[in-house]
PDB file of N, CA, C and O in Angstrom:
ATOM      1  N   MET A   1      82.753 -68.079 103.346  1.00 65.00           N
ATOM      2  CA  MET A   1      81.480 -68.016 102.688  1.00 65.00           C
ATOM      3  C   MET A   1      81.544 -67.620 101.164  1.00 65.00           C
ATOM      4  O   MET A   1      82.333 -66.675 100.916  1.00 65.00           O
ATOM      5  N   ILE A   2      80.706 -68.222 100.381  1.00 69.00           N
ATOM      6  CA  ILE A   2      80.789 -67.886  98.957  1.00 69.00           C
ATOM      7  C   ILE A   2      79.922 -66.624  98.650  1.00 69.00           C
ATOM      8  O   ILE A   2      78.787 -66.603  99.160  1.00 69.00           O
ATOM      9  N   SER A   3      80.484 -65.709  97.967  1.00 82.00           N
ATOM     10  CA  SER A   3      79.651 -64.526  97.697  1.00 82.00           C
ATOM     11  C   SER A   3      78.649 -64.630  96.714  1.00 82.00           C
ATOM     12  O   SER A   3      78.712 -65.724  95.860  1.00 82.00           O
ATOM     13  N   THR A   4      77.534 -63.867  96.567  1.00 87.00           N
ATOM     14  CA  THR A   4      76.490 -64.048  95.749  1.00 87.00           C
ATOM     15  C   THR A   4      76.931 -63.891  94.316  1.00 87.00           C
ATOM     16  O   THR A   4      76.470 -64.505  93.423  1.00 87.00           O
ATOM     17  N   THR A   5      77.982 -62.966  94.146  1.00 87.00           N
ATOM     18  CA  THR A   5      78.484 -62.785  92.754  1.00 87.00           C
ATOM     19  C   THR A   5      79.081 -63.986  92.175  1.00 87.00           C
ATOM     20  O   THR A   5      78.819 -64.460  90.952  1.00 87.00           O
ATOM     21  N   SER A   6      79.983 -64.825  92.954  1.00 87.00           N
ATOM     22  CA  SER A   6      80.476 -65.976  92.567  1.00 87.00           C
ATOM     23  C   SER A   6      79.395 -67.072  92.178  1.00 87.00           C
ATOM     24  O   SER A   6      79.619 -67.834  91.240  1.00 87.00           O
ATOM     25  N   VAL A   7      78.490 -67.135  93.030  1.00 86.00           N
ATOM     26  CA  VAL A   7      77.474 -68.192  92.825  1.00 86.00           C
ATOM     27  C   VAL A   7      76.746 -67.845  91.459  1.00 86.00           C
ATOM     28  O   VAL A   7      76.425 -68.711  90.563  1.00 86.00           O
ATOM     29  N   TYR A   8      76.423 -66.500  91.339  1.00 87.00           N
ATOM     30  CA  TYR A   8      75.884 -66.086  90.051  1.00 87.00           C
ATOM     31  C   TYR A   8      76.647 -66.375  88.890  1.00 87.00           C
ATOM     32  O   TYR A   8      76.176 -66.848  87.905  1.00 87.00           O
ATOM     33  N   LEU A   9      77.965 -66.117  88.944  1.00 88.00           N
ATOM     34  CA  LEU A   9      78.852 -66.396  87.793  1.00 88.00           C
ATOM     35  C   LEU A   9      78.861 -67.807  87.512  1.00 88.00           C
ATOM     36  O   LEU A   9      78.855 -68.313  86.417  1.00 88.00           O
ATOM     37  N   LEU A  10      78.850 -68.772  88.517  1.00 89.00           N
ATOM     38  CA  LEU A  10      78.968 -70.098  88.388  1.00 89.00           C
ATOM     39  C   LEU A  10      77.759 -70.650  87.691  1.00 89.00           C
ATOM     40  O   LEU A  10      77.726 -71.474  86.698  1.00 89.00           O
ATOM     41  N   THR A  11      76.553 -70.191  88.190  1.00 92.00           N
ATOM     42  CA  THR A  11      75.293 -70.619  87.545  1.00 92.00           C
ATOM     43  C   THR A  11      75.211 -70.123  86.146  1.00 92.00           C
ATOM     44  O   THR A  11      74.679 -70.788  85.252  1.00 92.00           O
ATOM     45  N   ASP A  12      75.709 -68.889  85.878  1.00 93.00           N
ATOM     46  CA  ASP A  12      75.645 -68.317  84.524  1.00 93.00           C
ATOM     47  C   ASP A  12      76.450 -69.248  83.621  1.00 93.00           C
ATOM     48  O   ASP A  12      76.126 -69.462  82.498  1.00 93.00           O
ATOM     49  N   LYS A  13      77.691 -69.544  84.107  1.00 93.00           N
ATOM     50  CA  LYS A  13      78.696 -70.365  83.331  1.00 93.00           C
ATOM     51  C   LYS A  13      77.982 -71.694  83.003  1.00 93.00           C
ATOM     52  O   LYS A  13      78.097 -72.252  81.955  1.00 93.00           O
ATOM     53  N   ALA A  14      77.330 -72.314  84.134  1.00 93.00           N
ATOM     54  CA  ALA A  14      76.784 -73.665  83.822  1.00 93.00           C
ATOM     55  C   ALA A  14      75.613 -73.547  82.810  1.00 93.00           C
ATOM     56  O   ALA A  14      75.415 -74.448  82.015  1.00 93.00           O
ATOM     57  N   ARG A  15      74.830 -72.494  82.882  1.00 93.00           N
ATOM     58  CA  ARG A  15      73.647 -72.302  82.024  1.00 93.00           C
ATOM     59  C   ARG A  15      74.182 -72.095  80.582  1.00 93.00           C
ATOM     60  O   ARG A  15      73.680 -72.702  79.683  1.00 93.00           O
ATOM     61  N   ARG A  16      75.217 -71.349  80.389  1.00 94.00           N
ATOM     62  CA  ARG A  16      75.786 -71.335  79.071  1.00 94.00           C
ATOM     63  C   ARG A  16      76.332 -72.493  78.469  1.00 94.00           C
ATOM     64  O   ARG A  16      76.139 -72.836  77.349  1.00 94.00           O
ATOM     65  N   ALA A  17      77.034 -73.349  79.388  1.00 93.00           N
ATOM     66  CA  ALA A  17      77.545 -74.614  78.869  1.00 93.00           C
ATOM     67  C   ALA A  17      76.355 -75.490  78.542  1.00 93.00           C
ATOM     68  O   ALA A  17      76.447 -76.170  77.483  1.00 93.00           O
ATOM     69  N   ARG A  18      75.252 -75.493  79.265  1.00 93.00           N
ATOM     70  CA  ARG A  18      74.045 -76.358  78.886  1.00 93.00           C
ATOM     71  C   ARG A  18      73.526 -75.829  77.623  1.00 93.00           C
ATOM     72  O   ARG A  18      73.078 -76.705  76.706  1.00 93.00           O
ATOM     73  N   GLN A  19      73.487 -74.570  77.367  1.00 94.00           N
ATOM     74  CA  GLN A  19      72.892 -74.080  76.075  1.00 94.00           C
ATOM     75  C   GLN A  19      73.721 -74.489  74.956  1.00 94.00           C
ATOM     76  O   GLN A  19      73.187 -74.784  73.918  1.00 94.00           O
ATOM     77  N   MET A  20      74.997 -74.423  75.098  1.00 93.00           N
ATOM     78  CA  MET A  20      75.990 -74.835  74.074  1.00 93.00           C
ATOM     79  C   MET A  20      75.723 -76.294  73.762  1.00 93.00           C
ATOM     80  O   MET A  20      75.698 -76.776  72.703  1.00 93.00           O
ATOM     81  N   LEU A  21      75.595 -77.116  74.744  1.00 93.00           N
ATOM     82  CA  LEU A  21      75.329 -78.577  74.595  1.00 93.00           C
ATOM     83  C   LEU A  21      73.965 -78.824  73.945  1.00 93.00           C
ATOM     84  O   LEU A  21      73.918 -79.520  73.007  1.00 93.00           O
ATOM     85  N   ASN A  22      73.057 -77.985  74.244  1.00 94.00           N
ATOM     86  CA  ASN A  22      71.605 -78.090  73.626  1.00 94.00           C
ATOM     87  C   ASN A  22      71.774 -77.688  72.088  1.00 94.00           C
ATOM     88  O   ASN A  22      71.235 -78.410  71.318  1.00 94.00           O
ATOM     89  N   THR A  23      72.576 -76.661  71.807  1.00 94.00           N
ATOM     90  CA  THR A  23      72.819 -76.314  70.491  1.00 94.00           C
ATOM     91  C   THR A  23      73.387 -77.311  69.684  1.00 94.00           C
ATOM     92  O   THR A  23      72.978 -77.656  68.615  1.00 94.00           O
ATOM     93  N   ARG A  24      74.439 -77.926  70.235  1.00 94.00           N
ATOM     94  CA  ARG A  24      75.247 -79.018  69.618  1.00 94.00           C
ATOM     95  C   ARG A  24      74.229 -80.161  69.291  1.00 94.00           C
ATOM     96  O   ARG A  24      74.304 -80.784  68.349  1.00 94.00           O
ATOM     97  N   GLN A  25      73.367 -80.564  70.285  1.00 94.00           N
ATOM     98  CA  GLN A  25      72.465 -81.617  70.167  1.00 94.00           C
ATOM     99  C   GLN A  25      71.455 -81.387  69.010  1.00 94.00           C
ATOM    100  O   GLN A  25      71.163 -82.136  68.219  1.00 94.00           O
ATOM    101  N   ILE A  26      71.051 -80.055  69.000  1.00 93.00           N
ATOM    102  CA  ILE A  26      70.060 -79.573  67.858  1.00 93.00           C
ATOM    103  C   ILE A  26      70.662 -79.752  66.599  1.00 93.00           C
ATOM    104  O   ILE A  26      70.128 -80.353  65.577  1.00 93.00           O
ATOM    105  N   LEU A  27      71.941 -79.277  66.414  1.00 94.00           N
ATOM    106  CA  LEU A  27      72.744 -79.375  65.174  1.00 94.00           C
ATOM    107  C   LEU A  27      72.993 -80.838  64.860  1.00 94.00           C
ATOM    108  O   LEU A  27      72.805 -81.198  63.590  1.00 94.00           O
ATOM    109  N   HIS A  28      73.218 -81.698  65.783  1.00 95.00           N
ATOM    110  CA  HIS A  28      73.463 -83.023  65.549  1.00 95.00           C
ATOM    111  C   HIS A  28      72.089 -83.682  64.937  1.00 95.00           C
ATOM    112  O   HIS A  28      72.206 -84.536  63.976  1.00 95.00           O
ATOM    113  N   ASP A  29      71.064 -83.376  65.639  1.00 95.00           N
ATOM    114  CA  ASP A  29      69.733 -84.020  65.257  1.00 95.00           C
ATOM    115  C   ASP A  29      69.467 -83.466  63.789  1.00 95.00           C
ATOM    116  O   ASP A  29      68.919 -84.181  62.892  1.00 95.00           O
ATOM    117  N   LEU A  30      69.701 -82.192  63.567  1.00 95.00           N
ATOM    118  CA  LEU A  30      69.566 -81.707  62.229  1.00 95.00           C
ATOM    119  C   LEU A  30      70.292 -82.324  61.145  1.00 95.00           C
ATOM    120  O   LEU A  30      69.804 -82.774  60.122  1.00 95.00           O
ATOM    121  N   ALA A  31      71.544 -82.561  61.457  1.00 95.00           N
ATOM    122  CA  ALA A  31      72.382 -83.367  60.500  1.00 95.00           C
ATOM    123  C   ALA A  31      71.916 -84.707  60.295  1.00 95.00           C
ATOM    124  O   ALA A  31      71.978 -85.128  59.062  1.00 95.00           O
ATOM    125  N   ASP A  32      71.408 -85.308  61.360  1.00 95.00           N
ATOM    126  CA  ASP A  32      70.790 -86.659  61.136  1.00 95.00           C
ATOM    127  C   ASP A  32      69.654 -86.596  60.180  1.00 95.00           C
ATOM    128  O   ASP A  32      69.513 -87.459  59.330  1.00 95.00           O
ATOM    129  N   SER A  33      68.835 -85.574  60.378  1.00 95.00           N
ATOM    130  CA  SER A  33      67.588 -85.469  59.572  1.00 95.00           C
ATOM    131  C   SER A  33      68.002 -85.124  58.107  1.00 95.00           C
ATOM    132  O   SER A  33      67.404 -85.805  57.120  1.00 95.00           O
ATOM    133  N   VAL A  34      68.974 -84.267  57.923  1.00 95.00           N
ATOM    134  CA  VAL A  34      69.442 -83.971  56.505  1.00 95.00           C
ATOM    135  C   VAL A  34      69.949 -85.253  55.903  1.00 95.00           C
ATOM    136  O   VAL A  34      69.702 -85.525  54.701  1.00 95.00           O
ATOM    137  N   THR A  35      70.755 -86.052  56.627  1.00 95.00           N
ATOM    138  CA  THR A  35      71.266 -87.252  56.103  1.00 95.00           C
ATOM    139  C   THR A  35      70.206 -88.261  55.776  1.00 95.00           C
ATOM    140  O   THR A  35      70.254 -88.880  54.630  1.00 95.00           O
ATOM    141  N   ASP A  36      69.159 -88.317  56.615  1.00 94.00           N
ATOM    142  CA  ASP A  36      67.966 -89.113  56.233  1.00 94.00           C
ATOM    143  C   ASP A  36      67.375 -88.776  55.068  1.00 94.00           C
ATOM    144  O   ASP A  36      66.898 -89.605  54.052  1.00 94.00           O
ATOM    145  N   VAL A  37      67.140 -87.478  54.780  1.00 93.00           N
ATOM    146  CA  VAL A  37      66.403 -86.871  53.613  1.00 93.00           C
ATOM    147  C   VAL A  37      67.280 -87.078  52.398  1.00 93.00           C
ATOM    148  O   VAL A  37      66.762 -87.645  51.365  1.00 93.00           O
ATOM    149  N   LEU A  38      68.645 -86.921  52.468  1.00 93.00           N
ATOM    150  CA  LEU A  38      69.443 -87.246  51.398  1.00 93.00           C
ATOM    151  C   LEU A  38      69.464 -88.675  50.917  1.00 93.00           C
ATOM    152  O   LEU A  38      69.337 -89.082  49.764  1.00 93.00           O
ATOM    153  N   THR A  39      69.522 -89.543  51.999  1.00 94.00           N
ATOM    154  CA  THR A  39      69.497 -90.952  51.672  1.00 94.00           C
ATOM    155  C   THR A  39      68.196 -91.437  51.000  1.00 94.00           C
ATOM    156  O   THR A  39      68.059 -92.128  50.075  1.00 94.00           O
ATOM    157  N   ALA A  40      67.070 -90.769  51.527  1.00 92.00           N
ATOM    158  CA  ALA A  40      65.787 -91.098  50.949  1.00 92.00           C
ATOM    159  C   ALA A  40      65.668 -90.635  49.510  1.00 92.00           C
ATOM    160  O   ALA A  40      65.051 -91.257  48.531  1.00 92.00           O
ATOM    161  N   SER A  41      66.202 -89.431  49.230  1.00 92.00           N
ATOM    162  CA  SER A  41      66.087 -88.825  47.831  1.00 92.00           C
ATOM    163  C   SER A  41      67.007 -89.693  46.916  1.00 92.00           C
ATOM    164  O   SER A  41      66.561 -89.891  45.725  1.00 92.00           O
ATOM    165  N   VAL A  42      68.153 -89.993  47.412  1.00 91.00           N
ATOM    166  CA  VAL A  42      69.060 -90.940  46.540  1.00 91.00           C
ATOM    167  C   VAL A  42      68.253 -92.249  46.116  1.00 91.00           C
ATOM    168  O   VAL A  42      68.364 -92.713  45.051  1.00 91.00           O
ATOM    169  N   ALA A  43      67.668 -92.776  47.195  1.00 89.00           N
ATOM    170  CA  ALA A  43      67.034 -94.087  47.040  1.00 89.00           C
ATOM    171  C   ALA A  43      65.798 -93.870  46.091  1.00 89.00           C
ATOM    172  O   ALA A  43      65.614 -94.715  45.172  1.00 89.00           O
ATOM    173  N   ALA A  44      65.056 -92.786  46.162  1.00 89.00           N
ATOM    174  CA  ALA A  44      64.048 -92.471  45.296  1.00 89.00           C
ATOM    175  C   ALA A  44      64.514 -92.378  43.806  1.00 89.00           C
ATOM    176  O   ALA A  44      63.873 -92.838  42.936  1.00 89.00           O
ATOM    177  N   ARG A  45      65.635 -91.637  43.726  1.00 89.00           N
ATOM    178  CA  ARG A  45      66.183 -91.413  42.472  1.00 89.00           C
ATOM    179  C   ARG A  45      66.584 -92.695  41.776  1.00 89.00           C
ATOM    180  O   ARG A  45      66.423 -93.026  40.585  1.00 89.00           O
ATOM    181  N   ASP A  46      67.228 -93.558  42.551  1.00 88.00           N
ATOM    182  CA  ASP A  46      67.647 -94.930  42.138  1.00 88.00           C
ATOM    183  C   ASP A  46      66.433 -95.729  41.605  1.00 88.00           C
ATOM    184  O   ASP A  46      66.529 -96.420  40.600  1.00 88.00           O
ATOM    185  N   CYS A  47      65.384 -95.569  42.315  1.00 87.00           N
ATOM    186  CA  CYS A  47      64.077 -96.354  41.958  1.00 87.00           C
ATOM    187  C   CYS A  47      63.550 -95.863  40.632  1.00 87.00           C
ATOM    188  O   CYS A  47      63.103 -96.617  39.804  1.00 87.00           O
ATOM    189  N   MET A  48      63.653 -94.578  40.390  1.00 83.00           N
ATOM    190  CA  MET A  48      63.129 -93.988  39.145  1.00 83.00           C
ATOM    191  C   MET A  48      63.966 -94.367  38.050  1.00 83.00           C
ATOM    192  O   MET A  48      63.427 -94.539  36.867  1.00 83.00           O
ATOM    193  N   HIS A  49      65.279 -94.641  38.167  1.00 76.00           N
ATOM    194  CA  HIS A  49      66.154 -95.016  36.958  1.00 76.00           C
ATOM    195  C   HIS A  49      65.942 -96.410  36.653  1.00 76.00           C
ATOM    196  O   HIS A  49      66.212 -96.809  35.511  1.00 76.00           O
ATOM    197  N   ASP A  50      65.461 -97.225  37.682  1.00 69.00           N
ATOM    198  CA  ASP A  50      65.345 -98.708  37.238  1.00 69.00           C
ATOM    199  C   ASP A  50      64.283 -99.003  36.263  1.00 69.00           C
ATOM    200  O   ASP A  50      63.208 -98.370  36.116  1.00 69.00           O
TER     201      ASP A  50
END
């Protein structure tokens, strides 16, 4: 029989892994947003120089 402690440790480990994945996803989305903003600002700057 699995003890309550090991079940708790497993669920805790799974939760932390999921949080890390969520954090990585957030950072990835943030990087995409920053890239979009930079691309837009470069395009705007190019338009002003024309």
